[in-house]
């Protein structure tokens, strides 16, 4: 609609916003009218109309099998559009049109804003299935007529009341018609069933909806007064009412076809099962986060016990082995701590990587500079946990063996993630390069066969659990050193 309005018409941005607000609401008019709606806007030169939006009813057969959006018709071909635009009134005169052997009644509703007519809604009703109307259909049609008059007067839709079409109740979910005092004149079967779910034992017709709703809700106090007003339809509002184990969603729409409120429409939907499932999901999420929190606490306890044991060890090698175990356990604890703060099993790994780098750098504080370039991005927990251990082992190995005499140097963790074509990587791959400027690899070293426990852990996790590739190479550039390359498949960021 934006493109069509800007290309063909002289309407400004504020007018376009009004049309968007109208289109967000007009499913209601279509369903109440049992009719198709097409929004026509005059072109910049005033010689033609362009259709910028279309809506089909959920309550009846369509009059248009084809998509009408983007069609241009010259002024004069559709007299009802001309009359509605020029005179600013709803035009119903004229005989039914025949479209593919289907009689269609056409009406035109001017769309007014701030005293100006921006366009015209063509309301097209398929007459092929018209039958003697029931009380429900008569209520629908009368409510549609009131809304059409409000559109023509510029009082509907309500400014600042953008509606979420997917979340708000629709006509078929349940409808209640109130008079000016909030007394129920008509309640559809679905609406009555929803109130029975709240605990209502009688009929709704003839009762004050606001008071009935407040009596069914368990709360007491000032909230009751607000709920009474809302359910009475005095202002355009939405709320949810819970009682007797049921939950219904209410939306009130005041009807002011001639500027004075004559009553209200209340749309409602039974959302009991939906809210129950949402609560189950919230409970499940909270349970998962609590599990991660407890796992983190347990791992920290294990790390503390290992650290305590290391202090009591007389053997230097035994003390170093326990300290290595402390760092391995700590890297896993960092992942679980991050997972305990998220709503899903995905984590922003850059923070984890920085904490792992800082933790391992404690081996040689102030002597070796450790830094990261590039971003890991968001990773699944099943990738983050083993990757944190791999990063711990590789960094620990570099700091212990690349600078044996306590020399100064640097270790760089460079990351390139290939989520999008054109960033230098194959899509869905994570390339990690850990490079130092230390003493380099010993003669004849083979990273694929080395028996070091840390390298065995890295090979097992990268190739077995992560399904990636691992290699350790000597740096041929000046300065020497070692380069570790990890190539890991990852899912695209969301």
mmCIF file of C-alpha atoms in Angstrom, residues 72-348:
data_model
loop_
_atom_site.group_PDB
_atom_site.id
_atom_site.type_symbol
_atom_site.label_atom_id
_atom_site.label_comp_id
_atom_site.label_asym_id
_atom_site.label_seq_id
_atom_site.Cartn_x
_atom_site.Cartn_y
_atom_site.Cartn_z
ATOM 1 C CA UNK A 72 -6.525 1.483 -11.951
ATOM 2 C CA UNK A 73 -9.973 2.586 -13.196
ATOM 3 C CA UNK A 74 -10.837 5.901 -14.849
ATOM 4 C CA UNK A 75 -13.133 8.330 -13.100
ATOM 5 C CA UNK A 76 -16.684 7.973 -14.424
ATOM 6 C CA UNK A 77 -16.602 4.220 -14.900
ATOM 7 C CA UNK A 78 -17.854 3.593 -11.355
ATOM 8 C CA UNK A 79 -20.450 6.281 -10.546
ATOM 9 C CA UNK A 80 -20.863 5.170 -6.928
ATOM 10 C CA UNK A 81 -17.191 5.906 -6.237
ATOM 11 C CA UNK A 82 -17.545 9.343 -7.822
ATOM 12 C CA UNK A 83 -20.649 10.173 -5.795
ATOM 13 C CA UNK A 84 -19.123 9.068 -2.479
ATOM 14 C CA UNK A 85 -15.910 10.998 -3.147
ATOM 15 C CA UNK A 86 -17.601 14.189 -4.361
ATOM 16 C CA UNK A 87 -20.512 14.278 -1.913
ATOM 17 C CA UNK A 88 -18.798 12.723 1.107
ATOM 18 C CA UNK A 89 -21.687 10.393 1.894
ATOM 19 C CA UNK A 90 -22.416 6.687 1.847
ATOM 20 C CA UNK A 91 -23.900 5.773 -1.536
ATOM 21 C CA UNK A 92 -26.152 2.715 -1.824
ATOM 22 C CA UNK A 93 -28.184 3.596 -4.922
ATOM 23 C CA UNK A 94 -27.962 1.411 -7.982
ATOM 24 C CA UNK A 95 -28.863 -2.068 -9.172
ATOM 25 C CA UNK A 96 -26.767 -5.144 -8.309
ATOM 26 C CA UNK A 97 -23.835 -5.892 -10.616
ATOM 27 C CA UNK A 98 -23.396 -9.312 -12.212
ATOM 28 C CA UNK A 99 -19.943 -10.852 -11.974
ATOM 29 C CA UNK A 100 -19.524 -14.323 -13.475
ATOM 30 C CA UNK A 101 -23.264 -14.993 -13.022
ATOM 31 C CA UNK A 102 -23.138 -13.829 -9.406
ATOM 32 C CA UNK A 103 -25.254 -10.805 -8.344
ATOM 33 C CA UNK A 104 -23.231 -8.342 -6.250
ATOM 34 C CA UNK A 105 -24.587 -5.374 -4.314
ATOM 35 C CA UNK A 106 -22.109 -2.479 -4.383
ATOM 36 C CA UNK A 107 -21.977 0.336 -1.842
ATOM 37 C CA UNK A 108 -19.455 3.146 -1.450
ATOM 38 C CA UNK A 109 -18.211 4.506 1.904
ATOM 39 C CA UNK A 110 -16.101 7.678 1.948
ATOM 40 C CA UNK A 111 -12.979 7.554 4.117
ATOM 41 C CA UNK A 112 -12.767 10.874 5.943
ATOM 42 C CA UNK A 113 -9.936 12.362 7.971
ATOM 43 C CA UNK A 114 -9.891 15.892 9.413
ATOM 44 C CA UNK A 115 -12.785 16.929 7.177
ATOM 45 C CA UNK A 116 -11.177 15.648 3.949
ATOM 46 C CA UNK A 117 -12.206 12.542 1.983
ATOM 47 C CA UNK A 118 -9.030 10.527 1.352
ATOM 48 C CA UNK A 119 -10.624 7.703 -0.608
ATOM 49 C CA UNK A 120 -13.611 5.423 -0.894
ATOM 50 C CA UNK A 121 -14.298 1.899 0.386
ATOM 51 C CA UNK A 122 -16.284 -0.180 -2.095
ATOM 52 C CA UNK A 123 -18.348 -2.700 -0.138
ATOM 53 C CA UNK A 124 -19.318 -5.646 -2.371
ATOM 54 C CA UNK A 125 -21.846 -8.193 -1.073
ATOM 55 C CA UNK A 126 -22.361 -11.528 -2.801
ATOM 56 C CA UNK A 127 -26.180 -11.881 -3.065
ATOM 57 C CA UNK A 128 -26.166 -15.444 -4.315
ATOM 58 C CA UNK A 129 -26.422 -16.920 -0.807
ATOM 59 C CA UNK A 130 -28.648 -14.239 0.736
ATOM 60 C CA UNK A 131 -31.398 -15.741 2.876
ATOM 61 C CA UNK A 132 -33.836 -14.556 5.523
ATOM 62 C CA UNK A 133 -31.509 -12.990 8.121
ATOM 63 C CA UNK A 134 -31.360 -14.334 11.651
ATOM 64 C CA UNK A 135 -31.046 -12.236 14.800
ATOM 65 C CA UNK A 136 -27.258 -12.661 14.622
ATOM 66 C CA UNK A 137 -27.086 -11.483 11.000
ATOM 67 C CA UNK A 138 -29.340 -8.503 11.680
ATOM 68 C CA UNK A 139 -27.095 -7.486 14.591
ATOM 69 C CA UNK A 140 -24.036 -7.861 12.378
ATOM 70 C CA UNK A 141 -25.530 -5.724 9.606
ATOM 71 C CA UNK A 142 -26.742 -2.998 11.956
ATOM 72 C CA UNK A 143 -23.299 -2.831 13.596
ATOM 73 C CA UNK A 144 -21.658 -2.698 10.155
ATOM 74 C CA UNK A 145 -23.919 0.204 9.206
ATOM 75 C CA UNK A 146 -22.934 2.098 12.359
ATOM 76 C CA UNK A 147 -19.216 1.529 11.674
ATOM 77 C CA UNK A 148 -19.623 2.631 8.043
ATOM 78 C CA UNK A 149 -21.203 5.900 9.204
ATOM 79 C CA UNK A 150 -18.316 6.425 11.634
ATOM 80 C CA UNK A 151 -15.783 5.892 8.820
ATOM 81 C CA UNK A 152 -17.667 8.378 6.663
ATOM 82 C CA UNK A 153 -17.663 10.872 9.552
ATOM 83 C CA UNK A 154 -13.949 10.362 10.292
ATOM 84 C CA UNK A 155 -14.502 8.974 13.813
ATOM 85 C CA UNK A 156 -13.384 5.412 13.044
ATOM 86 C CA UNK A 157 -10.809 3.979 13.347
ATOM 87 C CA UNK A 158 -9.778 5.361 16.726
ATOM 88 C CA UNK A 159 -6.474 7.302 16.619
ATOM 89 C CA UNK A 160 -3.707 5.671 18.635
ATOM 90 C CA UNK A 161 -5.543 2.332 18.805
ATOM 91 C CA UNK A 162 -3.479 0.218 16.397
ATOM 92 C CA UNK A 163 -4.891 -3.308 16.518
ATOM 93 C CA UNK A 164 -2.959 -6.551 16.261
ATOM 94 C CA UNK A 165 -5.087 -8.538 13.818
ATOM 95 C CA UNK A 166 -3.666 -11.855 15.000
ATOM 96 C CA UNK A 167 -4.115 -11.222 18.732
ATOM 97 C CA UNK A 168 -7.440 -9.361 18.910
ATOM 98 C CA UNK A 169 -10.810 -11.143 18.986
ATOM 99 C CA UNK A 170 -12.705 -11.362 15.698
ATOM 100 C CA UNK A 171 -16.403 -11.203 14.948
ATOM 101 C CA UNK A 172 -16.768 -14.972 14.740
ATOM 102 C CA UNK A 173 -15.071 -15.523 18.095
ATOM 103 C CA UNK A 174 -17.912 -13.859 19.977
ATOM 104 C CA UNK A 175 -19.903 -10.612 19.746
ATOM 105 C CA UNK A 176 -22.066 -8.694 22.195
ATOM 106 C CA UNK A 177 -24.150 -5.628 21.295
ATOM 107 C CA UNK A 178 -24.782 -3.146 24.115
ATOM 108 C CA UNK A 179 -27.077 -0.139 24.344
ATOM 109 C CA UNK A 180 -25.929 3.276 25.548
ATOM 110 C CA UNK A 181 -26.318 2.219 29.197
ATOM 111 C CA UNK A 182 -24.201 -0.929 28.811
ATOM 112 C CA UNK A 183 -27.186 -3.309 28.818
ATOM 113 C CA UNK A 184 -26.778 -6.392 26.606
ATOM 114 C CA UNK A 185 -29.108 -6.302 23.615
ATOM 115 C CA UNK A 186 -27.666 -9.339 21.854
ATOM 116 C CA UNK A 187 -25.000 -11.952 22.601
ATOM 117 C CA UNK A 188 -23.819 -14.438 19.985
ATOM 118 C CA UNK A 189 -23.705 -18.148 20.940
ATOM 119 C CA UNK A 190 -19.885 -18.079 21.137
ATOM 120 C CA UNK A 191 -19.993 -15.038 23.412
ATOM 121 C CA UNK A 192 -22.505 -16.689 25.712
ATOM 122 C CA UNK A 193 -20.382 -19.863 25.848
ATOM 123 C CA UNK A 194 -17.337 -17.809 26.815
ATOM 124 C CA UNK A 195 -19.208 -16.203 29.720
ATOM 125 C CA UNK A 196 -20.494 -19.599 30.808
ATOM 126 C CA UNK A 197 -16.825 -20.618 30.965
ATOM 127 C CA UNK A 198 -16.309 -17.808 33.475
ATOM 128 C CA UNK A 199 -19.122 -19.165 35.637
ATOM 129 C CA UNK A 200 -22.213 -17.333 34.364
ATOM 130 C CA UNK A 201 -25.299 -19.484 34.974
ATOM 131 C CA UNK A 202 -27.908 -17.286 33.247
ATOM 132 C CA UNK A 203 -28.451 -15.487 29.958
ATOM 133 C CA UNK A 204 -26.689 -12.190 29.184
ATOM 134 C CA UNK A 205 -29.477 -10.322 27.395
ATOM 135 C CA UNK A 206 -31.009 -7.633 29.590
ATOM 136 C CA UNK A 207 -28.109 -7.558 32.051
ATOM 137 C CA UNK A 208 -25.452 -4.876 32.521
ATOM 138 C CA UNK A 209 -22.342 -6.427 30.965
ATOM 139 C CA UNK A 210 -19.864 -4.405 33.016
ATOM 140 C CA UNK A 211 -21.409 -5.418 36.323
ATOM 141 C CA UNK A 212 -21.797 -9.061 35.260
ATOM 142 C CA UNK A 213 -18.139 -9.172 34.192
ATOM 143 C CA UNK A 214 -16.929 -7.573 37.425
ATOM 144 C CA UNK A 215 -18.982 -10.052 39.486
ATOM 145 C CA UNK A 216 -17.423 -13.004 37.631
ATOM 146 C CA UNK A 217 -13.860 -11.698 38.043
ATOM 147 C CA UNK A 218 -12.205 -12.722 41.337
ATOM 148 C CA UNK A 219 -10.602 -9.331 42.041
ATOM 149 C CA UNK A 220 -12.178 -6.714 44.264
ATOM 150 C CA UNK A 221 -11.534 -3.020 44.839
ATOM 151 C CA UNK A 222 -10.678 -0.178 42.426
ATOM 152 C CA UNK A 223 -10.018 -2.609 39.566
ATOM 153 C CA UNK A 224 -13.703 -3.522 39.534
ATOM 154 C CA UNK A 225 -14.757 0.018 38.625
ATOM 155 C CA UNK A 226 -12.323 0.145 35.692
ATOM 156 C CA UNK A 227 -13.479 -3.278 34.524
ATOM 157 C CA UNK A 228 -17.133 -2.219 34.728
ATOM 158 C CA UNK A 229 -16.457 0.800 32.505
ATOM 159 C CA UNK A 230 -14.393 -1.180 30.015
ATOM 160 C CA UNK A 231 -16.918 -3.992 29.654
ATOM 161 C CA UNK A 232 -19.663 -1.391 29.327
ATOM 162 C CA UNK A 233 -18.005 -0.116 26.155
ATOM 163 C CA UNK A 234 -17.477 3.526 27.130
ATOM 164 C CA UNK A 235 -14.033 3.679 25.470
ATOM 165 C CA UNK A 236 -12.057 1.606 22.929
ATOM 166 C CA UNK A 237 -10.074 -0.739 25.170
ATOM 167 C CA UNK A 238 -8.886 -4.347 25.426
ATOM 168 C CA UNK A 239 -8.480 -6.492 28.521
ATOM 169 C CA UNK A 240 -8.597 -10.067 29.770
ATOM 170 C CA UNK A 241 -10.939 -11.374 32.424
ATOM 171 C CA UNK A 242 -10.176 -14.498 34.413
ATOM 172 C CA UNK A 243 -12.554 -16.402 36.635
ATOM 173 C CA UNK A 244 -13.735 -19.914 37.443
ATOM 174 C CA UNK A 245 -10.658 -21.331 35.697
ATOM 175 C CA UNK A 246 -11.507 -19.617 32.414
ATOM 176 C CA UNK A 247 -9.963 -16.636 30.622
ATOM 177 C CA UNK A 248 -11.700 -14.462 28.031
ATOM 178 C CA UNK A 249 -10.256 -11.614 26.012
ATOM 179 C CA UNK A 250 -12.501 -8.548 25.629
ATOM 180 C CA UNK A 251 -12.352 -5.680 23.158
ATOM 181 C CA UNK A 252 -14.830 -2.805 23.459
ATOM 182 C CA UNK A 253 -15.731 -0.591 20.467
ATOM 183 C CA UNK A 254 -17.990 2.409 21.152
ATOM 184 C CA UNK A 255 -20.533 3.081 18.380
ATOM 185 C CA UNK A 256 -21.019 6.769 17.525
ATOM 186 C CA UNK A 257 -22.515 6.856 14.027
ATOM 187 C CA UNK A 258 -23.827 10.418 14.472
ATOM 188 C CA UNK A 259 -21.289 11.708 16.975
ATOM 189 C CA UNK A 260 -23.152 10.499 20.069
ATOM 190 C CA UNK A 261 -22.585 7.078 21.583
ATOM 191 C CA UNK A 262 -25.629 4.897 20.942
ATOM 192 C CA UNK A 263 -24.094 1.709 22.263
ATOM 193 C CA UNK A 264 -21.061 -0.489 21.902
ATOM 194 C CA UNK A 265 -19.740 -3.647 20.333
ATOM 195 C CA UNK A 266 -17.815 -6.044 22.527
ATOM 196 C CA UNK A 267 -15.754 -8.676 20.739
ATOM 197 C CA UNK A 268 -14.539 -11.522 22.898
ATOM 198 C CA UNK A 269 -12.669 -14.765 22.625
ATOM 199 C CA UNK A 270 -12.167 -17.692 24.959
ATOM 200 C CA UNK A 271 -8.371 -17.871 25.431
ATOM 201 C CA UNK A 272 -8.373 -20.297 28.360
ATOM 202 C CA UNK A 273 -6.388 -23.048 26.619
ATOM 203 C CA UNK A 274 -4.017 -20.552 25.015
ATOM 204 C CA UNK A 275 -3.145 -18.978 28.359
ATOM 205 C CA UNK A 276 -2.804 -22.403 29.982
ATOM 206 C CA UNK A 277 -0.249 -23.445 27.357
ATOM 207 C CA UNK A 278 1.609 -20.137 27.743
ATOM 208 C CA UNK A 279 1.841 -20.677 31.496
ATOM 209 C CA UNK A 280 3.132 -24.191 30.947
ATOM 210 C CA UNK A 281 5.809 -22.826 28.634
ATOM 211 C CA UNK A 282 6.758 -20.116 31.135
ATOM 212 C CA UNK A 283 6.977 -22.753 33.879
ATOM 213 C CA UNK A 284 9.061 -24.975 31.619
ATOM 214 C CA UNK A 285 11.406 -22.107 30.737
ATOM 215 C CA UNK A 286 11.773 -21.183 34.392
ATOM 216 C CA UNK A 287 12.520 -24.820 35.262
ATOM 217 C CA UNK A 288 15.172 -25.071 32.546
ATOM 218 C CA UNK A 289 16.829 -21.852 33.715
ATOM 219 C CA UNK A 290 16.767 -23.089 37.303
ATOM 220 C CA UNK A 291 18.399 -26.360 36.211
ATOM 221 C CA UNK A 292 21.186 -24.451 34.431
ATOM 222 C CA UNK A 293 21.616 -22.277 37.533
ATOM 223 C CA UNK A 294 21.938 -25.316 39.787
ATOM 224 C CA UNK A 295 24.325 -27.066 37.387
ATOM 225 C CA UNK A 296 26.460 -23.912 37.396
ATOM 226 C CA UNK A 297 26.454 -23.858 41.214
ATOM 227 C CA UNK A 298 27.385 -27.543 41.376
ATOM 228 C CA UNK A 299 30.217 -27.074 38.884
ATOM 229 C CA UNK A 300 31.539 -24.136 40.869
ATOM 230 C CA UNK A 301 31.438 -26.303 43.998
ATOM 231 C CA UNK A 302 33.402 -29.021 42.185
ATOM 232 C CA UNK A 303 35.925 -26.430 40.989
ATOM 233 C CA UNK A 304 36.292 -25.101 44.538
ATOM 234 C CA UNK A 305 36.922 -28.634 45.869
ATOM 235 C CA UNK A 306 39.522 -29.298 43.182
ATOM 236 C CA UNK A 307 41.198 -25.960 43.926
ATOM 237 C CA UNK A 308 41.266 -26.817 47.640
ATOM 238 C CA UNK A 309 42.758 -30.215 46.892
ATOM 239 C CA UNK A 310 45.386 -28.651 44.615
ATOM 240 C CA UNK A 311 46.591 -26.421 47.448
ATOM 241 C CA UNK A 312 47.201 -29.491 49.605
ATOM 242 C CA UNK A 313 49.150 -31.360 46.895
ATOM 243 C CA UNK A 314 52.901 -31.721 47.395
ATOM 244 C CA UNK A 315 53.472 -32.866 43.804
ATOM 245 C CA UNK A 316 53.901 -29.969 41.384
ATOM 246 C CA UNK A 317 52.582 -32.028 38.462
ATOM 247 C CA UNK A 318 49.591 -33.138 40.492
ATOM 248 C CA UNK A 319 48.850 -29.525 41.470
ATOM 249 C CA UNK A 320 49.042 -28.397 37.830
ATOM 250 C CA UNK A 321 46.736 -31.223 36.726
ATOM 251 C CA UNK A 322 44.130 -30.229 39.299
ATOM 252 C CA UNK A 323 44.368 -26.573 38.288
ATOM 253 C CA UNK A 324 43.797 -27.605 34.673
ATOM 254 C CA UNK A 325 40.709 -29.508 35.785
ATOM 255 C CA UNK A 326 39.510 -26.407 37.655
ATOM 256 C CA UNK A 327 39.719 -24.358 34.458
ATOM 257 C CA UNK A 328 37.929 -27.043 32.428
ATOM 258 C CA UNK A 329 35.086 -27.215 34.918
ATOM 259 C CA UNK A 330 34.990 -23.419 35.102
ATOM 260 C CA UNK A 331 34.583 -23.044 31.323
ATOM 261 C CA UNK A 332 31.506 -25.286 31.405
ATOM 262 C CA UNK A 333 30.113 -23.389 34.414
ATOM 263 C CA UNK A 334 30.347 -20.114 32.464
ATOM 264 C CA UNK A 335 28.112 -21.541 29.703
ATOM 265 C CA UNK A 336 25.499 -22.778 32.187
ATOM 266 C CA UNK A 337 25.541 -19.433 33.977
ATOM 267 C CA UNK A 338 24.779 -17.683 30.673
ATOM 268 C CA UNK A 339 22.053 -20.215 29.805
ATOM 269 C CA UNK A 340 20.393 -19.625 33.184
ATOM 270 C CA UNK A 341 19.780 -16.014 32.125
ATOM 271 C CA UNK A 342 18.239 -16.672 28.697
ATOM 272 C CA UNK A 343 14.783 -17.767 27.540
ATOM 273 C CA UNK A 344 16.037 -20.339 25.046
ATOM 274 C CA UNK A 345 18.914 -22.760 24.579
ATOM 275 C CA UNK A 346 20.982 -20.175 22.685
ATOM 276 C CA UNK A 347 23.701 -17.923 24.043
ATOM 277 C CA UNK A 348 25.698 -14.906 22.926
#
